[in-house]
Amino acid sequence: MNILLATSELHPYSKSGGLADMVAALARTLALTGNEARVVTPLYRGIQAQFPEMRREDWWFDLPLGSKRVQAELYSLRPEKNLTIYFIKQPEFFDRGGYYMENNVGYPDNGDRFIFFSKCVTHLARYLPWRPDVIHVHDWQTGLVPAMVLNQRAHEGWGSPPPVCLTIHNLAYQGVFPPATYALTNLPPEYFTIETSEYFGHLNCLKSGIALAHCLTAVSPRYAREILTEEYGCGLDGLLRKRQNRLFGILNGVDYQEWNPTTDPYLPAPYSLARLAGKKTNKSELQKDMGLTVTGAPLFGTITRLAEQKGMDIQLAALEEMLSADMQFVLLGSGSPAYEHGYHELARRFPAKVAVRFGYNERLAHRIEAACDFYLMPSRYEPSGLNQMYSLRYGTIPIVRATGGLDDSITDFTENKTRANGIKFSEYSARALARAIRKALALYQEPGLVLQCRRNGMKADFSWERTVGEYLRVYDVAVASGLPA
Ligand code: ADP
């Protein structure tokens, strides 16, 4: 099958979260399994210098954006057989210090930037000599592509466009803009209605995609069920319930080429299930490097965006309660200054037990996964989550709240004693998390159980090779289904 994917971030060229990992791994696995995948993504600052082998394509975009016209160039890379990455070069929009924001403030022209990007995606889908069987878009940044494709079919002579699938990575980010922004789409009024992109008078890019894509996926089965409820539906649960028969939940996979403790180039001491001794070395090296006391006490870790979604409020409060016990904690994160301050304070008060680093650091992320005994992920909601699955492969026992992909990937001792791979709690509160940490401290005293839990985790297979078939089945449904239901 030929699949054209479109994403606002793509590992290793750009990444702010799981979206970048997911699209990269999905595209690579599609290519590996005999399909042809092409991915469209913006050319952000620094990418071209880092990948000088990038080629300029003989292609020139000159597209309307409201009353203006905007030009862009196309660059490409072919990192593997059957895989092409297209970069949209539009320096005014994409050659900036951040992807979506700077200093925690969103760019005021994000609507312009991603409406333009969606137009480029639609244009490529229509005019590339290579014909996609399916267009697969991701999140709000490309949420208007289904409307653009349908409009070109209805009014602009595009005979038989491919169906569009939309993956929801996080329903909380919808791309909502003042109504005047709709003019930038150059779409007729029929795509700005209550049934399509209009949301309380505003333009809602994700809503448009949910209404008009042929098929929808969410990044775990439980999240696909959760977003149908008012509690998790972020105001779109009604529309999602309407489209329920075209909504599929598929848990994200892990790229085990990147996340493998046996071959991980970032680790001081690679290790495996058969030779776990290396894990201890990684722990003591990290303790030294981060200024913690080198001790056998259980080490807990978190690598995260510092956002409310990630349960940072209850985590701070639970750690406050638990740090009098014999335990240590490391954090790598970036995001809300208030949370940074909270963790900074914690580290100041418990210098031998708590170490925190702010910013984005791929190497340190790998080292923390390898060094820790337990990984904390108390998310308020978690569409898929990746770090709990990385933790499993690194023999680091996840402690998670039972939501979204965390619930789908982690089995607690109370659910199944022999298959347990982590610790799970339900209530969103510091008290419940503190209780889960206490359970971890007790578990740590039982080396046999720790080993069993680690073994279950390290042997688990969340590879994309297992998952890719589910996406191919959704593509088949989209191709067979004709117009959106
Ligand atoms: P989300 O997409 O909601 O941020 P996921 O768990 O799906 O959460 O994916 C987060 C990805 O980003 C993981 O690969 C994680 O390791 C990585 N990550 C998050 N914060 C950092 C950071 N500060 N430094 C390095 N990697 C990070």
Coordinates of C-alpha atoms and ligand atoms in Angstrom, one line a residue:
M1 CA 0.0 0.0 0.0
N2 CA 1.1 3.6 -0.6
I3 CA 0.6 5.8 2.5
L4 CA 1.2 9.5 2.7
L5 CA 1.6 10.5 6.4
A6 CA 1.6 14.1 7.6
T7 CA 2.8 15.3 11.0
S8 CA 3.9 18.5 12.6
E9 CA 6.9 16.7 14.3
L10 CA 8.9 13.7 13.3
H11 CA 11.8 12.0 15.1
P12 CA 14.8 12.4 14.6
Y13 CA 14.2 15.7 12.8
S14 CA 11.9 17.4 15.3
K15 CA 10.3 16.2 18.5
S16 CA 8.4 17.6 21.4
G17 CA 6.6 14.5 22.5
G18 CA 5.3 11.0 21.6
L19 CA 3.7 12.1 18.3
A20 CA 7.2 12.4 16.8
D21 CA 8.2 9.0 17.9
M22 CA 5.0 7.4 16.8
V23 CA 4.9 8.7 13.2
A24 CA 8.6 7.9 12.7
A25 CA 8.2 4.4 13.9
L26 CA 4.9 3.7 12.1
A27 CA 6.3 5.0 8.8
R28 CA 9.5 3.0 9.2
T29 CA 7.6 -0.2 10.0
L30 CA 5.2 0.3 7.1
A31 CA 8.2 0.6 4.8
L32 CA 9.8 -2.4 6.3
T33 CA 6.7 -4.5 5.8
G34 CA 6.6 -3.9 2.1
N35 CA 4.5 -0.8 1.9
E36 CA 5.7 2.6 0.7
A37 CA 5.5 5.4 3.2
R38 CA 6.1 9.0 2.6
V39 CA 5.9 11.5 5.4
V40 CA 5.4 15.3 5.1
T41 CA 6.7 17.5 7.9
P42 CA 7.8 21.1 8.3
L43 CA 11.4 22.0 7.9
Y44 CA 12.2 23.6 11.2
R45 CA 15.3 25.5 12.2
G46 CA 18.5 23.5 12.2
I47 CA 17.2 20.3 10.5
Q48 CA 18.8 21.1 7.1
A49 CA 22.2 21.8 8.7
Q50 CA 22.0 18.5 10.6
F51 CA 20.9 16.5 7.6
P52 CA 23.0 18.1 4.7
E53 CA 22.3 15.1 2.5
M54 CA 18.7 16.4 2.1
R55 CA 17.8 17.1 -1.5
R56 CA 15.9 20.0 -3.0
E57 CA 12.9 18.6 -5.0
D58 CA 11.9 20.2 -8.3
W59 CA 8.7 21.5 -6.8
W60 CA 7.3 24.8 -5.8
F61 CA 4.3 25.6 -3.7
D62 CA 2.4 28.8 -4.4
L63 CA -0.8 28.5 -2.5
P64 CA -3.5 30.8 -1.3
L65 CA -3.7 31.7 2.4
G66 CA -6.8 33.9 2.7
S67 CA -6.2 36.9 0.5
K68 CA -2.4 36.3 0.3
R69 CA -0.4 33.7 -1.6
V70 CA 2.4 31.9 0.2
Q71 CA 5.3 30.1 -1.4
A72 CA 7.3 27.2 -0.2
E73 CA 10.0 24.8 -1.3
L74 CA 10.1 21.0 -1.0
Y75 CA 13.1 19.0 0.3
S76 CA 13.4 15.3 0.7
L77 CA 15.4 12.6 2.4
R78 CA 15.3 8.8 1.8
P79 CA 16.5 7.3 5.0
E80 CA 15.5 3.8 4.1
K81 CA 14.1 1.8 1.3
N82 CA 10.4 2.5 0.7
L83 CA 10.5 5.6 3.0
T84 CA 10.7 9.2 1.9
I85 CA 10.5 12.2 4.2
Y86 CA 9.3 15.5 2.6
F87 CA 10.1 18.7 4.3
I88 CA 8.1 21.9 3.6
K89 CA 10.5 24.8 3.6
Q90 CA 8.7 28.0 4.5
P91 CA 11.3 29.9 6.6
E92 CA 8.8 32.6 7.7
F93 CA 6.6 30.0 9.3
F94 CA 9.0 27.3 10.4
D95 CA 12.5 28.7 10.8
R96 CA 11.9 29.8 14.4
G97 CA 13.2 29.0 17.9
G98 CA 10.4 26.6 18.7
Y99 CA 7.9 24.4 17.0
Y100 CA 4.7 25.8 18.4
M101 CA 5.7 28.2 21.1
E102 CA 8.6 30.1 22.6
N103 CA 9.0 30.9 26.4
N104 CA 5.7 29.0 27.0
V105 CA 3.7 31.3 24.8
G106 CA 2.2 29.9 21.6
Y107 CA 3.0 31.6 18.3
P108 CA 0.1 34.0 17.5
D109 CA 0.1 32.8 13.9
N110 CA -0.1 29.0 14.6
G111 CA -3.4 29.0 12.6
D112 CA -1.7 30.5 9.5
R113 CA 1.3 28.1 9.9
F114 CA -0.6 24.9 10.1
I115 CA -3.4 25.8 7.7
F116 CA -0.7 26.4 5.2
F117 CA 1.1 23.2 6.1
S118 CA -2.2 21.3 5.7
K119 CA -2.6 22.9 2.2
C120 CA 0.8 21.7 1.3
V121 CA -0.1 18.2 2.4
T122 CA -3.3 18.2 0.4
H123 CA -1.5 19.6 -2.6
L124 CA 1.2 16.8 -2.5
A125 CA -1.5 14.1 -2.1
R126 CA -3.1 15.4 -5.2
Y127 CA -0.3 16.3 -7.5
L128 CA 2.7 14.0 -6.6
P129 CA 3.3 11.6 -9.4
W130 CA 3.3 8.9 -6.7
R131 CA -0.3 8.1 -5.8
P132 CA -1.1 7.5 -2.1
D133 CA -3.8 4.9 -1.4
V134 CA -4.4 6.5 2.0
I135 CA -3.5 9.9 3.6
H136 CA -2.8 9.5 7.3
V137 CA -2.9 12.8 9.3
H138 CA -2.1 13.4 13.0
D139 CA -3.6 15.8 15.5
W140 CA -5.0 19.2 15.0
Q141 CA -2.1 20.6 13.0
T142 CA -3.3 18.5 10.0
G143 CA -6.9 18.2 11.1
L144 CA -8.2 20.3 8.2
V145 CA -6.8 18.0 5.5
P146 CA -10.0 15.9 5.3
A147 CA -12.0 19.0 4.6
M148 CA -9.5 20.3 2.0
V149 CA -9.6 16.9 0.2
L150 CA -13.4 16.7 0.3
N151 CA -13.6 20.3 -1.0
Q152 CA -11.2 19.6 -3.9
R153 CA -13.3 16.6 -4.8
A154 CA -16.6 18.4 -4.6
H155 CA -15.6 21.7 -6.2
E156 CA -12.2 21.6 -7.7
G157 CA -12.2 18.5 -9.9
W158 CA -10.2 16.0 -7.9
G159 CA -11.7 12.9 -9.4
S160 CA -11.1 10.1 -6.8
P161 CA -9.0 11.3 -3.9
P162 CA -7.7 8.8 -1.4
P163 CA -9.4 8.4 2.0
V164 CA -8.0 10.3 5.0
C165 CA -7.4 8.7 8.4
L166 CA -6.8 10.9 11.4
T167 CA -5.0 9.8 14.5
I168 CA -5.8 11.5 17.8
H169 CA -2.7 11.6 20.0
N170 CA -4.1 14.0 22.5
L171 CA -7.7 15.3 22.4
A172 CA -6.9 18.2 24.7
Y173 CA -5.0 20.1 21.9
Q174 CA -7.6 21.0 19.3
G175 CA -6.2 24.0 17.4
V176 CA -8.9 26.5 18.2
F177 CA -8.7 29.9 16.5
P178 CA -10.9 33.0 16.2
P179 CA -13.5 32.7 13.5
A180 CA -11.6 35.1 11.1
T181 CA -8.9 32.5 10.8
Y182 CA -11.3 30.3 8.8
A183 CA -10.8 32.7 5.9
L184 CA -7.2 31.4 5.6
T185 CA -8.5 28.0 4.7
N186 CA -10.1 29.4 1.5
L187 CA -12.8 26.7 2.0
P188 CA -16.4 27.5 1.3
P189 CA -18.8 28.1 4.3
E190 CA -20.1 24.5 4.3
Y191 CA -16.9 23.4 6.2
F192 CA -17.5 25.9 8.9
T193 CA -20.7 24.6 10.5
I194 CA -21.6 23.0 13.8
E195 CA -21.3 19.6 12.1
T196 CA -17.7 20.4 10.9
S197 CA -15.1 22.8 12.1
E198 CA -17.2 25.4 14.0
Y199 CA -16.9 25.2 17.8
F200 CA -18.7 27.9 19.8
G201 CA -18.1 30.3 17.0
H202 CA -14.5 29.5 16.7
L203 CA -12.5 27.4 14.2
N204 CA -11.6 24.0 15.6
C205 CA -9.1 22.2 13.4
L206 CA -9.3 18.9 15.2
K207 CA -13.0 18.9 15.3
S208 CA -13.1 19.3 11.5
G209 CA -10.9 16.2 11.2
I210 CA -12.9 14.2 13.6
A211 CA -16.1 15.1 11.6
L212 CA -14.7 14.5 8.2
A213 CA -12.0 11.8 8.2
H214 CA -12.9 8.5 6.8
C215 CA -11.5 6.7 9.8
L216 CA -10.2 7.8 13.2
T217 CA -7.8 6.2 15.5
A218 CA -6.8 7.0 19.1
V219 CA -3.5 5.8 20.4
S220 CA -4.7 3.2 22.8
P221 CA -7.9 1.1 23.1
R222 CA -8.8 2.5 26.5
Y223 CA -8.2 6.1 25.4
A224 CA -10.5 5.4 22.4
R225 CA -13.2 4.5 25.0
E226 CA -12.4 7.3 27.4
I227 CA -12.8 10.1 24.9
L228 CA -16.4 9.1 24.3
T229 CA -17.1 10.2 27.8
E230 CA -17.8 13.7 29.0
E231 CA -14.9 13.4 31.5
Y232 CA -12.2 12.8 28.9
G233 CA -14.0 14.1 25.8
C234 CA -12.7 17.7 26.0
G235 CA -16.0 18.9 24.6
L236 CA -15.9 16.7 21.5
D237 CA -17.3 13.5 23.1
G238 CA -20.7 14.0 21.4
L239 CA -19.2 14.2 18.0
L240 CA -16.9 11.2 18.8
R241 CA -19.8 9.1 19.9
K242 CA -21.5 9.9 16.6
R243 CA -18.4 8.6 14.8
Q244 CA -17.8 5.7 17.1
N245 CA -18.2 3.1 14.4
R246 CA -15.1 4.6 12.6
L247 CA -13.0 5.1 15.7
F248 CA -10.3 2.5 16.5
G249 CA -8.0 2.3 19.5
I250 CA -4.5 1.1 18.7
L251 CA -1.8 1.2 21.4
N252 CA 1.4 2.9 20.2
G253 CA 4.4 0.6 19.7
V254 CA 8.0 1.0 20.8
D255 CA 11.0 1.4 18.5
Y256 CA 13.2 -1.2 20.0
Q257 CA 16.1 -0.1 17.8
E258 CA 16.2 3.1 19.8
W259 CA 15.1 1.7 23.1
N260 CA 17.1 -1.4 23.8
P261 CA 19.3 -1.7 26.9
T262 CA 21.6 -4.2 25.2
T263 CA 22.7 -1.9 22.4
D264 CA 21.9 1.6 23.8
P265 CA 24.9 3.8 23.0
Y266 CA 24.0 6.3 25.7
L267 CA 24.5 3.8 28.6
P268 CA 27.7 3.5 30.6
A269 CA 26.9 -0.2 30.9
P270 CA 24.6 -2.0 28.5
Y271 CA 22.7 -4.9 30.0
S272 CA 20.1 -7.6 29.2
L273 CA 17.7 -9.8 31.1
A274 CA 20.4 -12.5 31.3
R275 CA 23.0 -10.0 32.5
L276 CA 21.3 -7.6 34.7
A277 CA 24.4 -6.5 36.6
G278 CA 24.9 -3.7 34.1
K279 CA 21.7 -2.1 35.4
K280 CA 23.4 -1.5 38.8
T281 CA 26.3 0.2 37.2
N282 CA 24.0 2.5 35.3
K283 CA 22.4 3.4 38.6
S284 CA 25.6 4.2 40.5
E285 CA 26.9 6.2 37.5
L286 CA 23.7 8.2 37.3
Q287 CA 23.7 8.8 41.1
K288 CA 27.3 10.1 40.9
D289 CA 26.6 12.3 37.8
M290 CA 23.5 13.8 39.3
G291 CA 25.1 14.4 42.7
L292 CA 23.0 11.9 44.6
T293 CA 24.4 9.6 47.4
V294 CA 25.5 6.4 45.8
T295 CA 23.3 3.9 47.6
G296 CA 21.3 0.8 47.1
A297 CA 18.1 2.6 48.1
P298 CA 15.4 2.3 45.4
L299 CA 15.7 5.0 42.8
F300 CA 12.5 6.4 41.2
G301 CA 12.5 8.4 38.0
T302 CA 10.3 10.5 35.7
I303 CA 11.0 11.9 32.2
T304 CA 8.2 14.2 31.2
R305 CA 6.6 17.3 30.0
L306 CA 5.9 19.3 33.1
A307 CA 2.2 19.6 32.5
E308 CA -0.9 19.1 34.5
Q309 CA -1.8 16.1 32.3
K310 CA 1.2 14.2 33.6
G311 CA 0.0 14.3 37.2
M312 CA 2.8 16.6 38.3
D313 CA 0.7 18.1 41.1
I314 CA 0.0 14.8 42.8
Q315 CA 3.5 13.6 42.2
L316 CA 5.1 16.6 44.0
A317 CA 2.7 16.1 46.9
A318 CA 3.3 12.4 47.1
L319 CA 7.1 12.8 47.0
E320 CA 6.9 15.4 49.7
E321 CA 5.1 12.8 51.9
M322 CA 7.4 9.8 50.9
L323 CA 10.9 11.3 50.8
S324 CA 11.4 10.6 54.5
A325 CA 11.6 6.9 53.5
D326 CA 14.8 5.4 52.2
M327 CA 14.4 6.3 48.5
Q328 CA 15.7 8.6 45.8
F329 CA 14.1 10.4 42.9
V330 CA 15.4 11.8 39.7
L331 CA 13.4 14.0 37.2
L332 CA 14.1 15.2 33.7
G333 CA 11.4 17.5 32.5
S334 CA 10.5 20.7 30.8
G335 CA 7.4 22.8 30.7
S336 CA 5.5 24.8 33.4
P337 CA 7.8 27.1 35.4
A338 CA 5.6 26.5 38.4
Y339 CA 6.4 22.8 38.4
E340 CA 10.0 23.5 37.7
H341 CA 10.1 25.6 40.8
G342 CA 8.3 22.9 42.8
Y343 CA 10.9 20.2 41.8
H344 CA 13.7 22.6 42.2
E345 CA 12.7 23.2 45.8
L346 CA 12.4 19.5 46.5
A347 CA 15.9 19.0 45.2
R348 CA 17.2 21.8 47.3
R349 CA 15.6 20.4 50.5
F350 CA 16.6 16.8 49.8
P351 CA 20.0 17.2 48.0
A352 CA 21.2 13.6 48.7
K353 CA 17.9 12.1 47.6
V354 CA 16.5 14.2 44.8
A355 CA 18.1 15.4 41.6
V356 CA 16.3 17.3 38.9
R357 CA 17.3 18.5 35.4
F358 CA 15.2 20.8 33.2
G359 CA 15.3 20.9 29.4
Y360 CA 15.2 18.3 26.7
N361 CA 17.9 15.7 26.8
E362 CA 17.7 12.5 24.9
R363 CA 20.9 11.0 26.4
L364 CA 19.8 11.6 29.9
A365 CA 16.4 10.2 29.2
H366 CA 18.0 6.9 28.2
R367 CA 20.3 6.9 31.2
I368 CA 17.4 7.5 33.6
E369 CA 15.4 4.7 32.1
A370 CA 18.3 2.4 32.6
A371 CA 19.3 3.5 36.1
C372 CA 16.0 3.6 37.9
D373 CA 14.3 0.8 39.8
F374 CA 10.9 2.3 39.4
Y375 CA 9.4 4.7 36.9
L376 CA 6.6 7.1 38.0
M377 CA 3.8 8.0 35.6
P378 CA 0.8 9.2 37.6
S379 CA -0.9 10.9 34.6
R380 CA -4.4 12.4 34.9
Y381 CA -4.9 11.1 31.4
E382 CA -2.5 9.4 29.1
P383 CA -3.5 8.7 25.5
S384 CA -0.8 6.1 25.0
G385 CA 2.3 7.0 26.9
L386 CA 5.6 5.6 25.8
N387 CA 7.9 5.9 28.8
Q388 CA 6.1 3.1 30.7
M389 CA 6.8 0.8 27.7
Y390 CA 10.4 2.0 27.5
S391 CA 10.7 1.3 31.3
L392 CA 9.4 -2.2 30.8
R393 CA 12.2 -3.0 28.3
Y394 CA 14.8 -1.4 30.6
G395 CA 13.7 -3.6 33.6
T396 CA 12.4 -0.4 35.4
I397 CA 9.2 -1.2 37.1
P398 CA 6.4 1.4 36.1
I399 CA 4.1 2.9 38.7
V400 CA 1.1 4.2 36.7
R401 CA -2.4 5.5 37.1
A402 CA -4.9 3.3 35.4
T403 CA -5.8 5.5 32.5
G404 CA -5.5 5.3 28.7
G405 CA -2.5 3.4 27.4
L406 CA -1.0 3.1 30.9
D407 CA -3.9 0.8 31.8
D408 CA -3.6 -1.1 28.5
S409 CA 0.1 -1.8 28.9
I410 CA 0.6 -2.3 32.7
T411 CA -0.6 -5.3 34.7
D412 CA -0.6 -5.0 38.5
F413 CA -0.1 -7.8 41.0
T414 CA -3.7 -7.6 42.0
E415 CA -4.8 -8.2 38.4
N416 CA -2.5 -11.1 37.7
K417 CA 0.2 -12.3 40.0
T418 CA 2.3 -14.2 37.5
R419 CA 2.0 -11.7 34.6
A420 CA 2.4 -8.5 36.7
N421 CA 4.8 -6.0 35.2
G422 CA 4.1 -2.9 37.3
I423 CA 2.1 -1.2 40.0
K424 CA -1.1 0.5 39.2
F425 CA -3.5 2.8 41.1
S426 CA -6.8 4.4 40.1
E427 CA -7.8 7.4 42.2
Y428 CA -6.2 10.6 41.0
S429 CA -4.8 11.8 44.3
A430 CA -1.5 12.3 46.0
R431 CA -2.6 9.8 48.7
A432 CA -3.2 7.0 46.2
L433 CA 0.1 7.7 44.5
A434 CA 1.9 7.7 47.9
R435 CA 0.3 4.3 48.6
A436 CA 1.6 3.0 45.3
I437 CA 5.1 4.2 46.2
R438 CA 4.8 2.5 49.5
K439 CA 3.9 -0.7 47.7
A440 CA 7.0 -0.3 45.5
L441 CA 9.2 0.1 48.6
A442 CA 7.7 -3.1 50.0
L443 CA 8.2 -4.9 46.7
Y444 CA 11.8 -3.8 46.6
Q445 CA 12.4 -5.8 49.8
E446 CA 11.4 -9.0 47.8
P447 CA 14.2 -9.6 45.2
G448 CA 12.3 -12.6 43.8
L449 CA 9.2 -10.6 43.1
V450 CA 11.2 -7.7 41.7
L451 CA 13.0 -10.1 39.3
Q452 CA 9.7 -11.7 38.2
C453 CA 8.2 -8.3 37.6
R454 CA 11.3 -7.1 35.7
R455 CA 11.4 -10.3 33.6
N456 CA 7.7 -9.9 32.6
G457 CA 8.4 -6.3 31.6
M458 CA 11.7 -7.0 29.7
K459 CA 10.1 -9.9 27.7
A460 CA 7.0 -8.0 26.8
D461 CA 6.7 -7.2 23.1
F462 CA 5.2 -3.8 22.2
S463 CA 7.0 -3.6 18.9
W464 CA 5.6 -1.8 15.9
E465 CA 5.9 -5.0 13.9
R466 CA 3.0 -6.2 16.0
T467 CA 1.0 -3.0 15.7
V468 CA 1.4 -2.1 12.1
G469 CA -1.1 -4.7 11.0
E470 CA -3.8 -2.9 13.0
Y471 CA -3.1 0.3 11.1
L472 CA -3.2 -1.6 7.8
R473 CA -6.6 -3.0 8.7
V474 CA -7.9 0.6 9.4
Y475 CA -6.5 1.8 6.1
D476 CA -8.4 -1.1 4.4
V477 CA -11.6 0.0 6.2
A478 CA -11.0 3.5 5.0
V479 CA -10.4 2.5 1.4
A480 CA -13.4 0.2 1.4
S481 CA -15.8 2.6 3.1
G482 CA -16.1 5.5 0.6
L483 CA -17.3 8.7 2.1
P484 CA -17.2 9.4 5.8
A485 CA -20.1 7.9 7.6
Ligands
ADP1 P1 3.7 13.0 25.5 O1 3.7 12.8 24.0 O2 2.3 13.3 26.1 O3 4.7 14.1 25.9 P2 4.7 10.3 25.7 O4 5.0 9.4 26.9 O5 3.7 9.7 24.7 O6 4.1 11.7 26.2 O7 6.0 10.6 24.9 C1 7.0 11.5 25.5 C2 8.3 11.2 24.7 O8 9.1 12.4 24.9 C3 9.1 10.1 25.3 O9 9.9 9.6 24.2 C4 9.9 10.8 26.3 O10 11.1 10.0 26.7 C5 10.3 12.1 25.7 N1 10.5 13.2 26.6 C6 9.7 13.9 27.3 N2 10.3 14.9 28.0 C7 11.6 14.7 27.7 C8 12.8 15.4 28.1 N3 12.7 16.5 29.0 N4 14.0 15.0 27.6 C9 14.1 14.0 26.8 N5 13.0 13.3 26.4 C10 11.8 13.7 26.8

